[in-house]
Tab-separated table of C-alpha atoms in Angstrom:
chain	number	residue	atom	x	y	z
A	290	MET	CA	8.515	-23.825	-10.550
A	291	LEU	CA	9.433	-20.076	-11.275
A	292	PHE	CA	5.889	-18.787	-10.359
A	293	GLN	CA	5.256	-20.381	-7.220
A	294	LEU	CA	4.995	-18.902	-3.516
A	295	VAL	CA	5.857	-19.567	0.249
A	296	VAL	CA	3.657	-18.909	2.898
A	297	GLY	CA	3.638	-18.857	6.179
A	298	ASN	CA	4.626	-22.953	7.784
A	299	SER	CA	7.272	-22.700	4.603
A	300	GLN	CA	4.065	-23.474	2.886
A	301	ASP	CA	4.410	-23.086	-1.282
A	302	CYS	CA	1.682	-21.483	-2.898
A	303	VAL	CA	0.605	-22.131	-6.029
A	304	PRO	CA	-1.608	-20.581	-9.198
A	305	PHE	CA	-4.131	-23.148	-10.174
A	306	LYS	CA	-5.858	-22.223	-13.445
A	307	GLY	CA	-4.199	-18.289	-13.312
A	308	ARG	CA	-5.623	-17.755	-9.303
A	309	TRP	CA	-2.989	-17.632	-6.436
A	310	ASN	CA	-5.872	-19.433	-3.894
A	311	TYR	CA	-4.589	-18.452	-0.237
A	312	ASN	CA	-7.156	-20.709	1.968
A	313	ASN	CA	-6.288	-23.030	4.644
A	314	LYS	CA	-2.466	-20.981	3.891
A	315	LYS	CA	-0.647	-18.421	6.450
A	316	LEU	CA	1.788	-15.965	5.690
A	317	PHE	CA	4.184	-15.815	5.628
A	318	GLU	CA	5.440	-13.042	8.307
A	319	PRO	CA	2.375	-12.708	9.664
A	320	VAL	CA	1.826	-9.041	12.418
A	321	ARG	CA	0.126	-9.359	15.390
A	322	ILE	CA	-2.746	-6.407	16.007
A	323	GLU	CA	-4.225	-5.750	19.904
A	324	ARG	CA	-5.028	-2.275	20.072
A	325	TRP	CA	-7.224	-1.963	17.487
A	326	ALA	CA	-10.981	-0.894	16.194
A	327	ILE	CA	-13.963	-1.076	13.973
A	328	VAL	CA	-15.686	1.197	13.190
A	329	ASN	CA	-18.876	1.901	11.920
A	330	PHE	CA	-20.448	3.676	9.283
A	331	SER	CA	-24.054	1.805	8.062
A	332	ALA	CA	-27.087	1.548	8.875
A	333	ARG	CA	-27.838	-1.441	7.642
A	334	CYS	CA	-24.122	-3.864	7.910
A	335	ASP	CA	-24.352	-6.294	11.282
A	336	MET	CA	-21.478	-5.555	12.402
A	337	SER	CA	-20.725	-8.105	15.087
A	338	ARG	CA	-20.794	-10.583	12.254
A	339	ILE	CA	-18.107	-8.903	9.976
A	340	SER	CA	-16.243	-8.951	13.509
A	341	ARG	CA	-16.583	-13.553	14.137
A	342	GLU	CA	-15.876	-13.501	10.940
A	343	LEU	CA	-13.097	-11.758	10.044
A	344	ILE	CA	-11.090	-12.495	13.227
A	345	ASN	CA	-11.760	-16.567	12.156
A	346	CYS	CA	-10.318	-16.140	9.441
A	347	GLY	CA	-7.629	-13.959	10.151
A	348	ARG	CA	-6.733	-16.613	13.310
A	349	THR	CA	-6.398	-19.082	10.262
A	350	LYS	CA	-3.368	-16.398	8.941
A	351	GLY	CA	-1.640	-16.018	12.046
A	352	ILE	CA	-2.975	-11.840	12.020
A	353	ILE	CA	-4.913	-10.940	13.957
A	354	GLU	CA	-7.887	-10.939	17.202
A	355	GLY	CA	-10.678	-9.719	18.337
A	356	PRO	CA	-11.076	-6.060	18.197
A	357	TYR	CA	-10.940	-4.565	20.940
A	358	SER	CA	-13.876	-2.668	20.269
A	359	LEU	CA	-17.019	-2.224	18.133
A	360	VAL	CA	-17.599	1.550	16.864
A	361	ASP	CA	-21.435	2.770	15.554
A	362	GLU	CA	-21.701	5.817	14.239
A	363	ASP	CA	-24.777	7.814	15.891
A	364	ASN	CA	-27.935	8.157	14.516
A	365	GLN	CA	-27.937	12.025	14.528
A	366	ALA	CA	-24.552	11.889	13.384
A	367	ARG	CA	-25.184	10.376	10.102
A	368	ARG	CA	-27.485	14.180	9.495
A	369	CYS	CA	-24.243	15.627	9.237
A	370	ALA	CA	-21.388	16.954	6.437
A	371	PRO	CA	-19.036	14.078	6.147
A	372	ILE	CA	-15.732	16.100	7.218
A	373	VAL	CA	-17.472	16.235	11.145
A	374	ARG	CA	-19.156	13.171	10.726
A	375	VAL	CA	-14.979	11.523	10.762
A	376	GLU	CA	-14.399	13.374	13.227
A	377	ARG	CA	-17.156	12.767	16.361
A	378	MET	CA	-16.242	9.305	14.672
A	379	PHE	CA	-12.968	10.002	15.712
A	380	GLU	CA	-13.678	11.551	19.174
A	381	LYS	CA	-15.610	7.775	19.706
A	382	VAL	CA	-12.406	5.658	19.132
A	383	LYS	CA	-10.599	7.532	22.002
A	384	ALA	CA	-13.828	7.554	24.021
A	385	ASN	CA	-13.481	3.551	23.354
A	386	LEU	CA	-9.930	2.805	23.204
A	387	PRO	CA	-6.877	3.398	26.745
A	388	GLY	CA	-4.702	4.533	23.487
A	389	PRO	CA	-4.202	4.911	19.511
A	390	PRO	CA	-5.150	2.010	17.654
A	391	GLU	CA	-2.697	0.894	15.899
A	392	PHE	CA	-5.434	-0.269	13.021
A	393	LEU	CA	-8.127	0.986	11.661
A	394	LEU	CA	-11.070	-1.138	9.998
A	395	CYS	CA	-13.931	2.001	8.678
A	396	VAL	CA	-17.954	0.380	7.097
A	397	LEU	CA	-18.262	2.571	4.860
A	398	PRO	CA	-21.702	2.614	3.593
A	399	GLU	CA	-23.200	0.559	1.018
A	400	ARG	CA	-23.177	3.179	-1.935
A	401	LYS	CA	-20.570	3.478	-4.317
A	402	ASN	CA	-18.562	7.488	-3.709
A	403	CYS	CA	-18.595	7.216	-0.698
A	404	ASP	CA	-18.299	11.063	0.742
A	405	ILE	CA	-16.500	8.961	3.293
A	406	TYR	CA	-13.654	7.785	1.894
A	407	GLY	CA	-11.655	10.584	1.314
A	408	PRO	CA	-12.148	12.735	4.878
A	409	TRP	CA	-11.392	8.942	6.947
A	410	LYS	CA	-8.349	8.071	5.027
A	411	LYS	CA	-7.319	11.524	4.556
A	412	LYS	CA	-7.764	11.543	9.577
A	413	ASN	CA	-6.390	8.315	10.005
A	414	LEU	CA	-3.117	8.859	6.573
A	415	HIS	CA	-2.252	12.734	7.278
A	416	GLU	CA	-3.232	13.799	10.068
A	417	MET	CA	-3.318	11.391	12.973
A	418	GLY	CA	-1.212	8.479	11.249
A	419	ILE	CA	-3.338	5.735	11.917
A	420	VAL	CA	-3.295	2.970	9.354
A	421	THR	CA	-6.867	1.613	8.151
A	422	GLN	CA	-8.725	-0.514	5.482
A	423	CYS	CA	-11.823	0.467	4.199
A	424	ILE	CA	-14.883	-2.161	3.768
A	425	VAL	CA	-18.008	-1.968	2.039
A	426	PRO	CA	-21.543	-4.184	3.137
A	427	SER	CA	-21.290	-6.903	0.847
A	428	ALA	CA	-23.460	-10.545	0.223
A	429	LYS	CA	-19.859	-11.679	-1.607
A	430	MET	CA	-18.433	-10.950	1.735
A	431	ASN	CA	-17.272	-14.796	2.392
A	432	ASP	CA	-14.020	-15.900	3.506
A	433	GLN	CA	-11.861	-15.431	0.939
A	434	TYR	CA	-13.409	-11.457	1.075
A	435	PHE	CA	-12.484	-11.402	3.833
A	436	THR	CA	-8.452	-13.678	3.012
A	437	ASN	CA	-8.247	-10.040	0.311
A	438	VAL	CA	-8.833	-7.769	2.989
A	439	LEU	CA	-6.889	-9.898	6.188
A	440	LEU	CA	-3.465	-10.063	2.353
A	441	LYS	CA	-4.101	-6.193	2.605
A	442	ILE	CA	-4.378	-5.228	5.830
A	443	ASN	CA	-0.635	-7.228	6.524
A	444	ALA	CA	0.422	-5.424	3.799
A	445	LYS	CA	-0.409	-2.057	4.806
A	446	LEU	CA	1.632	-3.106	8.450
A	447	GLY	CA	4.696	-4.153	7.324
A	448	GLY	CA	4.004	-7.886	7.449
A	449	MET	CA	5.034	-10.174	4.322
A	450	ASN	CA	1.942	-12.175	2.911
A	451	SER	CA	4.815	-14.804	0.668
A	452	LYS	CA	7.753	-14.397	-0.128
A	453	LEU	CA	8.528	-15.880	-4.698
A	454	ALA	CA	10.463	-18.874	-3.910
A	455	LEU	CA	13.096	-18.558	-6.009
A	456	GLU	CA	14.924	-15.206	-4.092
A	457	HIS	CA	17.123	-16.636	-2.337
A	458	SER	CA	18.333	-19.140	-4.698
A	459	ARG	CA	20.563	-18.280	-8.119
A	460	LYS	CA	17.997	-17.989	-10.294
A	461	ILE	CA	17.851	-14.715	-10.410
A	462	PRO	CA	21.103	-13.381	-10.220
A	463	VAL	CA	20.611	-10.152	-11.950
A	464	ILE	CA	18.820	-9.408	-8.522
A	465	ASN	CA	20.797	-11.624	-6.375
A	466	LYS	CA	24.401	-10.592	-7.060
A	467	ILE	CA	24.400	-7.058	-7.501
A	468	PRO	CA	21.997	-4.408	-5.009
A	469	THR	CA	19.143	-3.168	-6.693
A	470	ILE	CA	15.476	-1.915	-5.800
A	471	ILE	CA	12.509	-3.140	-7.760
A	472	LEU	CA	10.208	0.385	-8.550
A	473	GLY	CA	5.881	0.606	-9.675
A	474	MET	CA	5.045	3.128	-10.802
A	475	ASP	CA	1.436	4.125	-11.827
A	476	VAL	CA	-1.575	6.655	-11.668
A	477	SER	CA	-4.805	6.599	-11.045
A	478	HIS	CA	-7.216	9.144	-11.746
A	479	GLY	CA	-11.019	10.287	-10.598
A	480	SER	CA	-13.965	9.782	-12.268
A	481	PRO	CA	-15.209	10.241	-15.794
A	482	GLY	CA	-16.391	13.971	-15.591
A	483	ARG	CA	-14.689	14.885	-12.182
A	484	SER	CA	-12.470	17.189	-14.106
A	485	ASP	CA	-11.609	18.579	-10.480
A	486	ILE	CA	-9.939	15.383	-8.361
A	487	PRO	CA	-6.696	14.839	-7.940
A	488	SER	CA	-4.871	12.201	-10.075
A	489	ILE	CA	-2.949	9.766	-6.979
A	490	ALA	CA	1.286	9.046	-8.706
A	491	ALA	CA	1.517	5.809	-5.759
A	492	VAL	CA	5.192	4.289	-6.344
A	493	VAL	CA	6.130	1.079	-4.857
A	494	GLY	CA	9.977	-0.244	-3.696
A	495	SER	CA	11.241	-3.196	-2.416
A	496	ARG	CA	13.823	-3.362	0.440
A	497	CYS	CA	15.167	-5.100	2.758
A	498	TRP	CA	17.995	-6.294	-0.786
A	499	PRO	CA	18.194	-9.393	-1.274
A	500	LEU	CA	14.242	-10.213	-0.837
A	501	ILE	CA	11.624	-8.428	-4.018
A	502	SER	CA	9.093	-9.063	-1.910
A	503	ARG	CA	9.528	-6.827	0.670
A	504	TYR	CA	8.034	-3.710	-0.494
A	505	ARG	CA	7.048	0.146	1.019
A	506	ALA	CA	4.686	2.753	-0.857
A	507	SER	CA	5.108	5.794	-1.845
A	508	VAL	CA	2.081	7.975	-2.642
A	509	ARG	CA	1.953	11.684	-3.739
A	510	THR	CA	-0.852	13.644	-5.184
A	511	GLN	CA	-1.377	15.465	-8.542
A	512	SER	CA	-3.240	17.564	-11.167
A	513	PRO	CA	-6.359	15.823	-12.060
A	514	LYS	CA	-5.412	13.915	-14.887
A	515	VAL	CA	-2.157	14.059	-15.046
A	516	GLU	CA	-0.056	10.430	-15.964
A	517	MET	CA	3.306	11.425	-15.412
A	518	ILE	CA	4.049	11.809	-12.126
A	519	ASP	CA	6.313	14.800	-10.734
A	520	SER	CA	6.841	14.100	-7.443
A	521	LEU	CA	9.611	11.856	-8.057
A	522	PHE	CA	12.397	14.875	-7.530
A	523	LYS	CA	11.034	17.453	-5.897
A	524	PRO	CA	13.638	20.301	-4.514
A	525	LEU	CA	12.925	22.362	-2.380
A	526	ASP	CA	13.924	25.688	-1.023
A	527	ASN	CA	16.881	24.353	2.005
A	528	GLY	CA	18.569	22.331	-1.296
A	529	LYS	CA	17.162	18.781	0.099
A	530	ASP	CA	14.863	16.512	-2.494
A	531	ASP	CA	11.209	15.571	-0.664
A	532	GLY	CA	10.252	13.314	-3.987
A	533	ILE	CA	9.357	9.833	-4.248
A	534	ILE	CA	12.943	8.187	-5.604
A	535	ARG	CA	15.579	9.360	-2.738
A	536	GLU	CA	12.077	8.034	-0.238
A	537	LEU	CA	11.698	5.374	-0.987
A	538	LEU	CA	16.574	4.903	-2.609
A	539	LEU	CA	17.382	5.369	1.696
A	540	ASP	CA	14.935	3.342	2.375
A	541	PHE	CA	16.424	0.478	0.569
A	542	TYR	CA	19.930	1.811	1.882
A	543	THR	CA	18.837	1.323	5.282
A	544	THR	CA	16.781	-1.618	5.435
A	545	SER	CA	19.673	-3.852	2.990
A	546	GLN	CA	22.514	-3.293	5.808
A	547	GLN	CA	23.851	-0.200	4.869
A	548	ARG	CA	23.741	-1.548	0.506
A	549	LYS	CA	23.605	1.461	-2.248
A	550	PRO	CA	21.535	-0.127	-5.304
A	551	GLU	CA	24.131	-0.724	-7.929
A	552	GLN	CA	21.036	-1.148	-10.004
A	553	ILE	CA	17.040	0.204	-10.369
A	554	ILE	CA	13.985	-1.554	-13.227
A	555	ILE	CA	11.690	0.644	-13.219
A	556	PHE	CA	7.813	-1.401	-13.585
A	557	ARG	CA	5.771	1.705	-14.970
A	558	ASP	CA	2.274	1.325	-15.941
A	559	GLY	CA	-0.694	3.189	-16.995
A	560	VAL	CA	1.171	4.821	-19.984
A	561	SER	CA	-0.091	5.205	-23.517
A	562	GLU	CA	1.699	4.329	-26.241
A	563	SER	CA	1.485	8.020	-27.382
A	564	GLN	CA	2.422	8.519	-23.934
A	565	PHE	CA	5.667	7.376	-24.061
A	566	SER	CA	8.669	9.627	-24.959
A	567	GLN	CA	6.500	12.185	-23.182
A	568	VAL	CA	6.872	9.972	-19.566
A	569	LEU	CA	10.020	8.473	-20.030
A	570	ASN	CA	11.831	12.392	-20.986
A	571	LEU	CA	10.069	14.260	-17.480
A	572	GLU	CA	10.349	10.861	-15.519
A	573	VAL	CA	13.479	9.234	-16.488
A	574	ASP	CA	15.102	12.815	-15.962
A	575	GLN	CA	14.294	13.527	-12.371
A	576	ILE	CA	15.309	9.975	-11.501
A	577	ILE	CA	18.419	9.917	-13.154
A	578	LYS	CA	18.365	13.600	-11.045
A	579	VAL	CA	18.191	11.962	-7.663
A	580	VAL	CA	20.993	9.411	-8.112
A	581	LEU	CA	23.802	11.873	-10.025
A	582	GLY	CA	22.830	14.810	-7.599
A	583	THR	CA	23.943	15.625	-3.375
A	584	TYR	CA	20.576	14.485	-2.603
A	585	LEU	CA	21.147	10.856	-1.531
A	586	ALA	CA	24.024	12.207	0.769
A	587	TRP	CA	26.811	9.433	-0.585
A	588	GLU	CA	28.720	9.162	-3.366
A	589	THR	CA	27.118	9.707	-7.493
A	590	PHE	CA	25.736	6.230	-8.657
A	591	SER	CA	27.115	4.676	-12.036
A	592	GLY	CA	24.077	1.956	-12.115
A	593	ASN	CA	21.887	0.503	-14.745
A	594	VAL	CA	18.610	1.841	-14.246
A	595	LEU	CA	16.314	-0.780	-16.524
A	596	PHE	CA	12.727	1.378	-17.420
A	597	PHE	CA	10.093	-1.188	-18.660
A	598	PHE	CA	5.978	-0.082	-19.576
A	599	THR	CA	3.518	-2.153	-18.777
A	600	GLU	CA	-0.061	-2.326	-20.407
A	601	PHE	CA	-2.495	-5.509	-19.057
């Protein structure tokens, strides 16, 4: 079957009525987490229950054991500004763990557009380099919910949830025979009416060729409401390139036995018909500057670049 996945223990996973079901299935390559914690910004949350059900679900997937610590926010801290609340929470995490955590699960307050989310993500990812996953307490926190959370956690930590059954076969020679990197690109914007919030450009690139189910992500902020990604190629004053494409191409090279990609397949989402030509001109031009320039410290790229627009 074309759309068949392989999960843990070489078990097949087949979609049913357009849905993938991971119930009673282990992850293909789970990442074991030992030094981690659950931090709770919610005043009305049963953190012990969340921890218990997440662990029970995680054990069936082969990914997670009990957290090293459960860290509740002080009642007084809840009256402080979001940045102060985040800083105080990190002080408590440091006091409860013997070293830097591998991962932090963050329980946010029970409301949409929580003002804790931005400062928390910035502190973890930008300043501390800690992988984090945020959840919001809900009545729908069942086994399916925690399975979806664990799939995100495992992918963020470098694990592999599943792989396409055809990856090592000859049925997709366009990828198997030629070192090929697959890129997926999209831009997320702030909610309507919020022109002050930067847009987020995200690109994922395949790695460990000939696998096509393992990806690395690269994220940049850009001007609000701008759909065209302007950081694919980002030349610096010192002559180097700090853009997304170079980052992902070098990652492909180092994880694929020093094989240089001879083919680039790009899937671009979120572009309206009126923007096709503008996106092509700007983004493809940036990609060409990277692969045909000297920024990669290898010979000039002479392969194919295939650009697909996707609409959902």
